[in-house]
Short mmCIF file of C-alpha atoms in Angstrom, two decimals:
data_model
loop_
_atom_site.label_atom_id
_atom_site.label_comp_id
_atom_site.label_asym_id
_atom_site.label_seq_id
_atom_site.Cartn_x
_atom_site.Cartn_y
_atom_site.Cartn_z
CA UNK A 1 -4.04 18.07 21.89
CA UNK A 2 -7.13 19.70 22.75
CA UNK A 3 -10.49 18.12 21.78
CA UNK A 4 -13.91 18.47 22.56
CA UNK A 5 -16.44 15.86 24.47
CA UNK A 6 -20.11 15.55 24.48
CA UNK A 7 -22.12 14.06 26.79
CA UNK A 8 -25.97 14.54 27.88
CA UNK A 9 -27.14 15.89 30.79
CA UNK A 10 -29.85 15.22 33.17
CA UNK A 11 -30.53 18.51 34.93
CA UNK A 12 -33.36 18.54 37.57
CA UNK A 13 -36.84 20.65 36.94
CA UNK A 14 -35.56 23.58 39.26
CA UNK A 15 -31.87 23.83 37.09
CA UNK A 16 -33.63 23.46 33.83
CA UNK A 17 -35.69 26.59 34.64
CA UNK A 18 -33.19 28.26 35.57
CA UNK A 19 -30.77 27.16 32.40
CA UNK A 20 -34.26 28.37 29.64
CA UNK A 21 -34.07 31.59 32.42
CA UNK A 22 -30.31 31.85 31.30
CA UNK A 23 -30.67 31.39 27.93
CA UNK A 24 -33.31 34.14 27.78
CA UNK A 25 -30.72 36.77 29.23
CA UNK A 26 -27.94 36.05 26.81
CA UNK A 27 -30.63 36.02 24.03
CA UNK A 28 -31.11 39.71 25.25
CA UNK A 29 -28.10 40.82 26.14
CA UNK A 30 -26.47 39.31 22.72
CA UNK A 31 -29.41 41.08 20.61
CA UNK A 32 -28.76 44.08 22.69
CA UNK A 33 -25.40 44.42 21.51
CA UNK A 34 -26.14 43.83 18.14
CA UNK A 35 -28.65 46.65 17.94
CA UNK A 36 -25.86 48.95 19.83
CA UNK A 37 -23.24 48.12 16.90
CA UNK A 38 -26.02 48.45 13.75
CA UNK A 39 -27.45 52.41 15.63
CA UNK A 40 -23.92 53.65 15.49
CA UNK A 41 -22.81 52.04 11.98
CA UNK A 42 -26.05 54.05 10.93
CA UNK A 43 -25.76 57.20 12.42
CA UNK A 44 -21.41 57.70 11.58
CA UNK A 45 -21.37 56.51 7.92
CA UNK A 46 -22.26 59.04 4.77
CA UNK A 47 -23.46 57.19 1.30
CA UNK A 48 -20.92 56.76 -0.76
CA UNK A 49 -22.26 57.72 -3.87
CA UNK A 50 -24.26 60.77 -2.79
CA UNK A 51 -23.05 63.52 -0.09
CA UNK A 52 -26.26 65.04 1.64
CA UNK A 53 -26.59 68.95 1.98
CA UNK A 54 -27.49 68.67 5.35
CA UNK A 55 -26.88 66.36 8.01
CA UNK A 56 -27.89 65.74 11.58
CA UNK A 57 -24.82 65.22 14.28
CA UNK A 58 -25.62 62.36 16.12
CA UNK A 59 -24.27 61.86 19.69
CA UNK A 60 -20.31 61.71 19.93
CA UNK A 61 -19.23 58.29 21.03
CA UNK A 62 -16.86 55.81 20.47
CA UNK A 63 -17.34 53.13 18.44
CA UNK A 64 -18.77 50.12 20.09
CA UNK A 65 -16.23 47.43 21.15
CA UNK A 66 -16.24 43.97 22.77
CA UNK A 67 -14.62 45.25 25.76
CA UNK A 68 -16.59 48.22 25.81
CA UNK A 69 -19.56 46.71 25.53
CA UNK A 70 -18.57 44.39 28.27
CA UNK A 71 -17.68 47.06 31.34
CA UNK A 72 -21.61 47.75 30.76
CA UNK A 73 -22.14 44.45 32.32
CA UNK A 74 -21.70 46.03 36.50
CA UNK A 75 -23.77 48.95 35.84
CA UNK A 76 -27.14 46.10 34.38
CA UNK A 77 -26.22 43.70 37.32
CA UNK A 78 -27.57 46.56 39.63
CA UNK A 79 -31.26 46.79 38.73
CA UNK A 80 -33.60 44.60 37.16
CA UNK A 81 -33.71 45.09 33.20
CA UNK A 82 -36.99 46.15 31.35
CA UNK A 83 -37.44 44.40 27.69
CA UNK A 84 -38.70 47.69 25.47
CA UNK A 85 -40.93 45.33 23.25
CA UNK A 86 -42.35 42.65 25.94
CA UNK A 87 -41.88 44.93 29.35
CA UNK A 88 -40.48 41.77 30.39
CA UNK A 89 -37.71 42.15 33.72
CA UNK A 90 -34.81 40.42 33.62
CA UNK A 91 -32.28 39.87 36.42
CA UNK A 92 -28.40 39.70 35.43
CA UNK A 93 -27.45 38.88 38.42
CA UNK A 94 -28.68 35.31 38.37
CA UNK A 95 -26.01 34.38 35.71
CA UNK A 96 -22.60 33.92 35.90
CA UNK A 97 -20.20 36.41 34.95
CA UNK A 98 -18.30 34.03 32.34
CA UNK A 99 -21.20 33.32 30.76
CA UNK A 100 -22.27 37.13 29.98
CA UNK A 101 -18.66 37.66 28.87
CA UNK A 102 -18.99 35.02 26.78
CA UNK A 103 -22.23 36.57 24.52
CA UNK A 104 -19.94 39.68 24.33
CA UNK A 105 -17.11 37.50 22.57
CA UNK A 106 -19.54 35.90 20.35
CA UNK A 107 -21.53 39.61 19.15
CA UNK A 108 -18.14 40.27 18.59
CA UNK A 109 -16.56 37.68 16.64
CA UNK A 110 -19.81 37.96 14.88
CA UNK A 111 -19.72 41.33 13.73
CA UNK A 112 -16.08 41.09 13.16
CA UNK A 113 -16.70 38.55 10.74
CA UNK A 114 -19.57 40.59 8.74
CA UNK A 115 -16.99 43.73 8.62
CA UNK A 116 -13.54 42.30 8.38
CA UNK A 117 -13.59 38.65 7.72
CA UNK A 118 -12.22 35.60 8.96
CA UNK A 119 -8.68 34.45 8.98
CA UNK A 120 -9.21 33.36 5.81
CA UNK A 121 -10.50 36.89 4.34
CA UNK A 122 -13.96 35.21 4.02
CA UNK A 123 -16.28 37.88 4.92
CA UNK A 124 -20.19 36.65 6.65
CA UNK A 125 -23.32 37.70 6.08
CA UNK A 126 -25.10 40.64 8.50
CA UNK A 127 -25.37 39.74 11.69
CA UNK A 128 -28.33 38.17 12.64
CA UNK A 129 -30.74 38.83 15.81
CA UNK A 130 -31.14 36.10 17.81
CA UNK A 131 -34.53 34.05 18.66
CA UNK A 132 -35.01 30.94 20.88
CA UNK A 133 -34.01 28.76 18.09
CA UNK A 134 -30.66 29.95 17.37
CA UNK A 135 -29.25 30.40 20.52
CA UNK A 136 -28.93 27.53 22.78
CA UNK A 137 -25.74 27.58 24.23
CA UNK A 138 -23.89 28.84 26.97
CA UNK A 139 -20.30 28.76 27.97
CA UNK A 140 -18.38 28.58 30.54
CA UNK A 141 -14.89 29.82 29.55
CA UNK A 142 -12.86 29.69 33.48
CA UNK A 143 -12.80 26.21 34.07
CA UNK A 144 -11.52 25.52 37.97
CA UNK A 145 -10.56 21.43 38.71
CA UNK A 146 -13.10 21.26 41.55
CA UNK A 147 -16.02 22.07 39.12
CA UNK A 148 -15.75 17.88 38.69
CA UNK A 149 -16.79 16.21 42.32
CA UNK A 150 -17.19 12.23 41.57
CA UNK A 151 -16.98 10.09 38.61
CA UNK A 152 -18.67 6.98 39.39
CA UNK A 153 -18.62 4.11 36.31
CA UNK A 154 -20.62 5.89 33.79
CA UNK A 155 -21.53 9.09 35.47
CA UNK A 156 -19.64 12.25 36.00
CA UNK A 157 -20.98 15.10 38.65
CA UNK A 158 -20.43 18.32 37.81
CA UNK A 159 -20.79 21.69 39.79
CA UNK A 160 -21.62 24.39 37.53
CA UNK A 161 -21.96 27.42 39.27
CA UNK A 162 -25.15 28.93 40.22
CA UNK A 163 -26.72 26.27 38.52
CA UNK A 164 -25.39 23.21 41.24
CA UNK A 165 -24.41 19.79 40.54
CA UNK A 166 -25.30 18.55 37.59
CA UNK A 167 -25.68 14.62 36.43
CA UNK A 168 -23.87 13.28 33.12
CA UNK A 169 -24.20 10.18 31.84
CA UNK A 170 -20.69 9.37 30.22
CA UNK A 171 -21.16 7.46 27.08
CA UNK A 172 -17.36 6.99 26.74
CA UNK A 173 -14.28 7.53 29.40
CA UNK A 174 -12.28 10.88 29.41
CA UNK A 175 -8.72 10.28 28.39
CA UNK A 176 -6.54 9.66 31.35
CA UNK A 177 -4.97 13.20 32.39
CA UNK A 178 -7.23 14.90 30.30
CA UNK A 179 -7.31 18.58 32.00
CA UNK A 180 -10.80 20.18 31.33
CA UNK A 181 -10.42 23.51 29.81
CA UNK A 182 -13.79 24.98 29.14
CA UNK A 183 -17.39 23.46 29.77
CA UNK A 184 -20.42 24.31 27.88
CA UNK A 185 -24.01 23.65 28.24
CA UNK A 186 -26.70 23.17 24.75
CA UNK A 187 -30.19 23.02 24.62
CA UNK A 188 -31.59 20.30 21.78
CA UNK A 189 -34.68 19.00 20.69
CA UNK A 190 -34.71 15.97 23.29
CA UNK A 191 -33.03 17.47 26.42
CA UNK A 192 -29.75 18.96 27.49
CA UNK A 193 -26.27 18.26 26.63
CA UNK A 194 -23.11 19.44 28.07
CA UNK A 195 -19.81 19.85 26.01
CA UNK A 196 -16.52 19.42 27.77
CA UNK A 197 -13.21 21.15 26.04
CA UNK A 198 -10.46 18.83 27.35
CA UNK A 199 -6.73 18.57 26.65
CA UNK A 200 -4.52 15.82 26.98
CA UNK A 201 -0.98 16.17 26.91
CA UNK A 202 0.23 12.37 26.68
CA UNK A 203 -1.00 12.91 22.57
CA UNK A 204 1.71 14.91 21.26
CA UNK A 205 1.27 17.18 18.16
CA UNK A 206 0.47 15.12 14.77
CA UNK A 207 3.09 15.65 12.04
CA UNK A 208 1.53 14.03 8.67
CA UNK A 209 4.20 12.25 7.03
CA UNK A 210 4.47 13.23 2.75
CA UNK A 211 2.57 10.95 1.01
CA UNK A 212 3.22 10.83 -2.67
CA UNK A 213 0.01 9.43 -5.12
CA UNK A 214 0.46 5.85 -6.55
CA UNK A 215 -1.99 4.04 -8.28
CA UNK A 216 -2.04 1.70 -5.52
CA UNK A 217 -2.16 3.56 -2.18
CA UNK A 218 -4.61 6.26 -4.07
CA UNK A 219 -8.48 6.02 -4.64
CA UNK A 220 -11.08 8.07 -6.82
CA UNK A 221 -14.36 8.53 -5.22
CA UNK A 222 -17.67 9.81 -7.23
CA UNK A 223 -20.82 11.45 -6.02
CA UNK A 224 -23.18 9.86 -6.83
CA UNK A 225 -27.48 10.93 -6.89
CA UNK A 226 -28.81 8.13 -9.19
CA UNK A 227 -31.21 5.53 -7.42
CA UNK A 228 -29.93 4.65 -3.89
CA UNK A 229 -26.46 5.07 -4.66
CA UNK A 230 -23.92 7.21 -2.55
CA UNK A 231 -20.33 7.09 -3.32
CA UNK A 232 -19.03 5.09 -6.16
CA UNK A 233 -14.71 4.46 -5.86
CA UNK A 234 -12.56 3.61 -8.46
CA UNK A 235 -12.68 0.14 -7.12
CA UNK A 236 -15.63 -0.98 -9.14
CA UNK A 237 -18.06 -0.62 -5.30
CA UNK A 238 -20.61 1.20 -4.62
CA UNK A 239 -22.05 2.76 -1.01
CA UNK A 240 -25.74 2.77 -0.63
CA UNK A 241 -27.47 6.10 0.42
CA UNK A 242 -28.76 6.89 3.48
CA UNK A 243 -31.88 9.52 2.56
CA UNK A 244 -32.82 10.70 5.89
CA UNK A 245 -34.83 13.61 4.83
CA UNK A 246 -36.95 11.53 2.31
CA UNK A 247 -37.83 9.07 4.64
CA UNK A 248 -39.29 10.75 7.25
CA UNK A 249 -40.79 13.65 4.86
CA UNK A 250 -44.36 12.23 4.86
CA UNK A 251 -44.02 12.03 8.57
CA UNK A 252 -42.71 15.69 8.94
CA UNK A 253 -45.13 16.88 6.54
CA UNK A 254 -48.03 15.55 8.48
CA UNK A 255 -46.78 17.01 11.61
CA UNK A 256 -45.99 20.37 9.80
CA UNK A 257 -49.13 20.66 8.73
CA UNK A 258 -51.05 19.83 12.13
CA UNK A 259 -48.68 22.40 13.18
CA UNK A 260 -49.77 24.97 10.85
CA UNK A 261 -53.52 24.25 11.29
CA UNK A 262 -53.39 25.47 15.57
CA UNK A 263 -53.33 28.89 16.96
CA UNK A 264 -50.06 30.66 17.43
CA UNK A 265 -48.98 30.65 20.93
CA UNK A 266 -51.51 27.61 21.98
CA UNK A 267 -49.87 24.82 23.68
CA UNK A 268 -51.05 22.49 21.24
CA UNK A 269 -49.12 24.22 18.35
CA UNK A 270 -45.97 24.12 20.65
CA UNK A 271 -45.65 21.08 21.70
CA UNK A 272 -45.98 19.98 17.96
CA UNK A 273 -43.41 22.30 17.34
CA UNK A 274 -41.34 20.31 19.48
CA UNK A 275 -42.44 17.05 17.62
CA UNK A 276 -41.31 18.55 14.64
CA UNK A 277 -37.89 19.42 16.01
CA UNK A 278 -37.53 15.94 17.06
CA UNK A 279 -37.96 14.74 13.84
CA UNK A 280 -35.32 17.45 12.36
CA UNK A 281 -33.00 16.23 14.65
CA UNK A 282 -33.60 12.37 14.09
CA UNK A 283 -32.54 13.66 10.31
CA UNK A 284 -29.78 15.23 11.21
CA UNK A 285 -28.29 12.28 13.54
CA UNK A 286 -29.09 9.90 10.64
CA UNK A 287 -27.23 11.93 8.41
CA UNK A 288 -24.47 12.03 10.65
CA UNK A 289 -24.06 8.67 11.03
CA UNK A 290 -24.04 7.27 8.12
CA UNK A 291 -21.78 9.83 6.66
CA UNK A 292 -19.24 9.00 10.17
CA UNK A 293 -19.93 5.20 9.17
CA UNK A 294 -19.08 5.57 5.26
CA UNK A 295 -15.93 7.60 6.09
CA UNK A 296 -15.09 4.41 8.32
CA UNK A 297 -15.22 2.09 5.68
CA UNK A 298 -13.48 3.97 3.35
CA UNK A 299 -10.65 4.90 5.63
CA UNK A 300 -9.92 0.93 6.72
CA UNK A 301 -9.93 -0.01 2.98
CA UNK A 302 -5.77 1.33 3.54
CA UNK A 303 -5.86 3.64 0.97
CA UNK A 304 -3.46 6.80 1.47
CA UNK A 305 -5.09 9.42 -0.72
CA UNK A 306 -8.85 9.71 -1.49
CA UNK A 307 -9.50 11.85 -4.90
CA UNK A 308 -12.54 13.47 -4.66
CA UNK A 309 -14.38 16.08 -6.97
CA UNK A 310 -14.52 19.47 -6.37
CA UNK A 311 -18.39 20.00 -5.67
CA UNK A 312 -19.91 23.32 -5.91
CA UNK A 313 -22.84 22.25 -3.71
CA UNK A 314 -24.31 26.55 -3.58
CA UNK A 315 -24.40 26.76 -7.40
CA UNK A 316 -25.64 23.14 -7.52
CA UNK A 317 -28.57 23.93 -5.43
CA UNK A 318 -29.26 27.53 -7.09
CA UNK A 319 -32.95 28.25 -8.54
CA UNK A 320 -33.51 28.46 -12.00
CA UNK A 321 -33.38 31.88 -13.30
CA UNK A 322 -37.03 33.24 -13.97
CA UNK A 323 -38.06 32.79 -18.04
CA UNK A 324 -39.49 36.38 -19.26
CA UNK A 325 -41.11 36.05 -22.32
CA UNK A 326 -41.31 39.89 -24.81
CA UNK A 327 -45.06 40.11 -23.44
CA UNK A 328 -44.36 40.09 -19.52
CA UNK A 329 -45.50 36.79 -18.76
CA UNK A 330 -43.26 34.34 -17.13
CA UNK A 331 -42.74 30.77 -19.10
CA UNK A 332 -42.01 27.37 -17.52
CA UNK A 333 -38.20 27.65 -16.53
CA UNK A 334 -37.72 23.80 -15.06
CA UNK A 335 -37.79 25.16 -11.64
CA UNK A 336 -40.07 22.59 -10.24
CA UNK A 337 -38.23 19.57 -11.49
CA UNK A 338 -34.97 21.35 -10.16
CA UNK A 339 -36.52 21.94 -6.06
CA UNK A 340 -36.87 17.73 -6.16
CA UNK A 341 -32.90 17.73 -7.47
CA UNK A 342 -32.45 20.47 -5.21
CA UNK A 343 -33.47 18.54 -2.23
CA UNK A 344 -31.69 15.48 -2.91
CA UNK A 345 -28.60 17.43 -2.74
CA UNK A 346 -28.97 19.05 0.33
CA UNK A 347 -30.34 15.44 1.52
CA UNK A 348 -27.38 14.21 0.52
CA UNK A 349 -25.12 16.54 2.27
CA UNK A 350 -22.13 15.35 0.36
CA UNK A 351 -19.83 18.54 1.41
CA UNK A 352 -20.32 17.75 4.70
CA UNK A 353 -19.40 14.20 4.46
CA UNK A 354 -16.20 15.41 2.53
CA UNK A 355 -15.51 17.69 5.21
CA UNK A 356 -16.04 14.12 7.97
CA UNK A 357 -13.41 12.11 5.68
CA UNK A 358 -10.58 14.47 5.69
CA UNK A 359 -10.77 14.38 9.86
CA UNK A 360 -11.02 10.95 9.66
CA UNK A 361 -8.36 10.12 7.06
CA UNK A 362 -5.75 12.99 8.57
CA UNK A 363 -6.04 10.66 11.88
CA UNK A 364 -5.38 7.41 9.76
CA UNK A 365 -2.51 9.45 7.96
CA UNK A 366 -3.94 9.63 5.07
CA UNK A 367 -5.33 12.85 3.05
CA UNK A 368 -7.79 13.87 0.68
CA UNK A 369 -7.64 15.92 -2.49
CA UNK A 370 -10.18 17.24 -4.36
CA UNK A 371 -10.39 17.34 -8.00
CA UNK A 372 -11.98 19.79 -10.72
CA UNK A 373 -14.25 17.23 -12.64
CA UNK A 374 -14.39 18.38 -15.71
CA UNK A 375 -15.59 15.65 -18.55
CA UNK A 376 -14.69 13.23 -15.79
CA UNK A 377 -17.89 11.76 -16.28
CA UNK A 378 -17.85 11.26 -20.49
CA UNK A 379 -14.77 10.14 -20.97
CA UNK A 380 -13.94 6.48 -21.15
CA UNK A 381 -11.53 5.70 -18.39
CA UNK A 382 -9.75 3.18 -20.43
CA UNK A 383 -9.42 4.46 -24.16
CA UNK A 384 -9.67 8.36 -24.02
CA UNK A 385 -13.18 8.12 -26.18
CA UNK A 386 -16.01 10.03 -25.31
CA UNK A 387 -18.77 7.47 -24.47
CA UNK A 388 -21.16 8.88 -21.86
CA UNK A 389 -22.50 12.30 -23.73
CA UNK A 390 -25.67 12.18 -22.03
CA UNK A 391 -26.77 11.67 -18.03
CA UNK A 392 -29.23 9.07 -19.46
CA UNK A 393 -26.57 7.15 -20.25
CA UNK A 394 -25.78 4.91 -17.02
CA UNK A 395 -24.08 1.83 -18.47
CA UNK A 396 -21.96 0.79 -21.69
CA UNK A 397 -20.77 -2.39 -22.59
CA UNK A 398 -17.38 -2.81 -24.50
CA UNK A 399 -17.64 -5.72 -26.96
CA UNK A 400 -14.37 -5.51 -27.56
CA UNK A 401 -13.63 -5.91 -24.23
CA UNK A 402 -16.24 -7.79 -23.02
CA UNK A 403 -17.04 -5.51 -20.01
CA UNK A 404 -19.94 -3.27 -18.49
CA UNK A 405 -18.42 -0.08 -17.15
CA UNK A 406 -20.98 1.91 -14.97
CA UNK A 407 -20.75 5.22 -15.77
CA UNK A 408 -20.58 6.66 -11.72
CA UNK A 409 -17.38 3.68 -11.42
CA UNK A 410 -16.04 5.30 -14.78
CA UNK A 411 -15.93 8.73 -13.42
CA UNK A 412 -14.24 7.87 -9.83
CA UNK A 413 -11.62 5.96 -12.23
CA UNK A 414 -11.16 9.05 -14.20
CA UNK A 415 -11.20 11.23 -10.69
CA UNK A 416 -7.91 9.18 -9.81
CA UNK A 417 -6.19 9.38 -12.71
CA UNK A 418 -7.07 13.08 -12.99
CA UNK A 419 -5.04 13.05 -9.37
CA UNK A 420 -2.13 11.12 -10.66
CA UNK A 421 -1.52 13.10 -13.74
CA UNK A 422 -2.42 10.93 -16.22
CA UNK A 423 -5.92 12.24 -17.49
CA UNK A 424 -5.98 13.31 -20.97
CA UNK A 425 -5.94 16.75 -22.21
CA UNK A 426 -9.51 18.19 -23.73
CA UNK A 427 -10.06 20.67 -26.20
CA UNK A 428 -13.27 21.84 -27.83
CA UNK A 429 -12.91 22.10 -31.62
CA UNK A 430 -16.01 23.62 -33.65
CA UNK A 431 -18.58 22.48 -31.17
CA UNK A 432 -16.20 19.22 -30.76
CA UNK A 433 -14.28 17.22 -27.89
CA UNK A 434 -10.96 16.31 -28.90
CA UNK A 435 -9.14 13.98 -26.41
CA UNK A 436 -5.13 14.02 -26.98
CA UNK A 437 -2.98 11.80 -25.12
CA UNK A 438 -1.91 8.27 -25.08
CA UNK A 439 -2.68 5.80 -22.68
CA UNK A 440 -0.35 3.33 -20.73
CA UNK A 441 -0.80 0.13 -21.71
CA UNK A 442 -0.44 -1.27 -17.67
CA UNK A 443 -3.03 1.33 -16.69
CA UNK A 444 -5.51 0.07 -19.42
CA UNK A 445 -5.06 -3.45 -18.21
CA UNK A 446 -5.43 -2.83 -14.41
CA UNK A 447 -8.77 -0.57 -15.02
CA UNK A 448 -10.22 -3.34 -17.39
CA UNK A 449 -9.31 -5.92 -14.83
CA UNK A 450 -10.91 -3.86 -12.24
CA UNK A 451 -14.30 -3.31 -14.42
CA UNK A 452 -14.34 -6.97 -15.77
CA UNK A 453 -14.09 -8.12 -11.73
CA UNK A 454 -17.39 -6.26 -11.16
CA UNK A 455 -19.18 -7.41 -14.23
CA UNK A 456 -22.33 -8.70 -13.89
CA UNK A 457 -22.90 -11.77 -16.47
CA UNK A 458 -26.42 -11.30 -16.12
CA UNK A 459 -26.28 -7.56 -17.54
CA UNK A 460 -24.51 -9.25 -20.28
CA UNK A 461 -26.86 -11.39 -21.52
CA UNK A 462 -29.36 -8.24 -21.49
CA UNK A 463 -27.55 -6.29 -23.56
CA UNK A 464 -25.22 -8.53 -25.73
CA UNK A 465 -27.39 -9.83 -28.52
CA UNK A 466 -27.45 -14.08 -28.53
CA UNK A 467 -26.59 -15.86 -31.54
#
């Protein structure tokens, strides 16, 4: 099983010139190839829906190809290289050969992408030039064993080459007879980390065993954006959100705009540039963690199959169409209330953490499903009645009952039974929801014994009038 370790790296002043040096060449050389690919796409294509009269001939070539691209790579190591737009001179020869033939893999893969598509048939966007901010890494596909010199406790010394040994601190121990296939070095906001590719053949290949729903190995799991609430589970619980990005926005917006206020190209605005990366990154982690954390929990409760609902975060976080009126002028179109929801959404980063539980759960052997969700959220988990009709409604007590259902709890309820087959069929008649279905009698007493066990007595004073 091959999997992939990160550790950081403490690289001396003289290696981390040379690694910015590096990253400056494959920046180049990457955007170079690009250009190569777009100039012949341009000049060996005719419009489809218009045929011109007359039409230059361009040079004869070949079509640009990774490997074509790559035999180039001899013929630049033998003079210094002069930038067109900077008159900058860069040396190829200071960088290793794998690492070169590594950019040509990625323009590749990259342009592949845009023109054929993934393995999946999902086609990219265009290809994108490359600026000092989105390329950071390099890689070192030819991995040889004496690369690794000492591991001492927590250190490991590694010989890169033309860059020397290099120091990194190990955080946690390689598995034992873990064979390091591939090594890569990335450049972040607070110094230098280096990734290693290792595989260990004592973990043999993981075979999922066929896990059938139940309503007790199963759980229903709700996204959830109202207050500080995360996740809500059809166990009556909810997970408290993290909300990285709105916590440190007055901070990043005070830094931003310091930023903005300097000259370009001062050292002042740069270095807080690189505050303001810090603080993008200190997001990022806390997102990470929390979303690693939550996944955790979940996972350990023993559940075997987490229903989830099928979130179209792109259209969720789409702007408003624009609101023409007959004269020309534009009317209010909700837009600015919908960049706050907007935000929250991406804050929230909830297809990422979906993405986190299925790893997670698939190494617990257990597996996640996702779920279409619609009227999830109205209908009353226990009776088939449409209760919640509007998103101000948050809470509804049953006085028949005698319980306060939450409306987030109702939904992951509904989630699960959606999974296990036993959701109710919805029609809409003349503007009209018409549920159809019966409801087992057990499953209407476990979910009211699960919603009476989170009742809070105090809510029920509040809304049940006293005699």
């Amino acid at each position: 099983m091959k999997s992939t370790l990160q550790y950081r790296a403490y690289l001396n002043t003289k290696q981390k010139l040379e690694a910015n040096y590096w990253l400056r060449v494959c920046r180049y050389w990457y955007n170079r190839q690009l250009g190569d690919r777009f100039d012949w796409w341009d000049n060996n294509r005719t419009k489809v829906n218009a045929c011109p009269l007359v039409c230059p001939l361009p040079e004869l070539r070949d079509q640009p190809t990774r490997y074509g691209q790559q035999s180039q790579l001899p013929g630049l190591k033998t003079d210094l290289i002069k930038v067109f737009h900077s008159g900058e001179l860069l040396d190829f020869t200071r960088l290793d050969s794998t690492v070169l033939q590594d950019v040509c893999k990625r323009a590749d893969d990259a342009f592949k992408r845009y023109i054929s598509g993934d393995s999946n048939g999902l086609r990219s966007g265009k290809p994108r030039f490359k600026n000092q901010s989105s390329y950071r890494t390099m890689v070192f596909a030819m991995v040889k064993p004496r690369w690794i010199h000492l591991v001492r406790k927590n250190w490991l010394y590694i010989k890169l080459p033309k860059l020397g040994m290099v120091k990194v601190r190990m955080h946690r121990p390689m598995p034992d007879g873990a064979v390091v296939k591939r090594v890569s070095l990335t450049k972040k906001a607070d110094g230098w980390y280096i990734n290693l590719t290792v595989a260990d053949p004592t973990v043999p290949k993981l075979t999922p065993d066929q896990i059938v729903p139940t309503w007790d190995n199963s759980i229903g799991l709700d996204a959830v954006l109202e207050g500080d609430d995360y996740i809500a589970t059809s166990e009556n619980t909810k997970y408290k959100s993290a909300k990285p990005l709105r916590k440190s926005l007055p901070k990043l917006k005070a830094v931003s705009a310091k930023k903005s206020s300097k000259r370009k190209g001062s050292k002042a605005r740069r270095q807080l540039a690189l505050r303001e990366s810090r603080i993008h990154q200190r997001i990022a982690r806390q997102r990470q963690n929390h979303r690693y954390n939550l996944a955790h929990l979940l996972v350990k409760t023993g559940k075997k199959v987490f229903f989830l609902e099928l979130l179209n975060i792109k259209g969720l976080t789409k702007r408003n169409k624009p609101n023409k009126a007959a004269d020309g002028t534009y009317l209010p179109n909700g837009q600015s209330a919908k960049s706050g929801l907007n935000k929250s959404w991406l804050d929230a980063a909830f297809g990422e953490f979906i993405t986190t539980l299925d790893y997670i759960a698939s190494k617990a052997g257990a597996v996640v499903i996702k779920q279409k969700p619609a009227y999830s959220s109205m209908i009353l988990s226990y009776r088939n009645e449409v209760i919640f009709t509007d998103c101000s409604i948050r809470k509804y007590y049953d006085p028949v009952e005698k319980v306060l259902v939450d409306r987030d709890v109702n939904a992951a309820i509904n989630l699960k039974r959606l999974g296990l087959g036993v959701f109710p069929s919805i029609k809409r008649r003349s503007g009209k929801l018409v549920v159809s279905g019966d409801m087992d009698n057990s499953t209407t007493k476990q979910i009211v014994s699960i919603l009476r066990d989170g009742t809070d007595t105090r809510s029920l004073l509040s809304l049940w009038p006293m005699a």
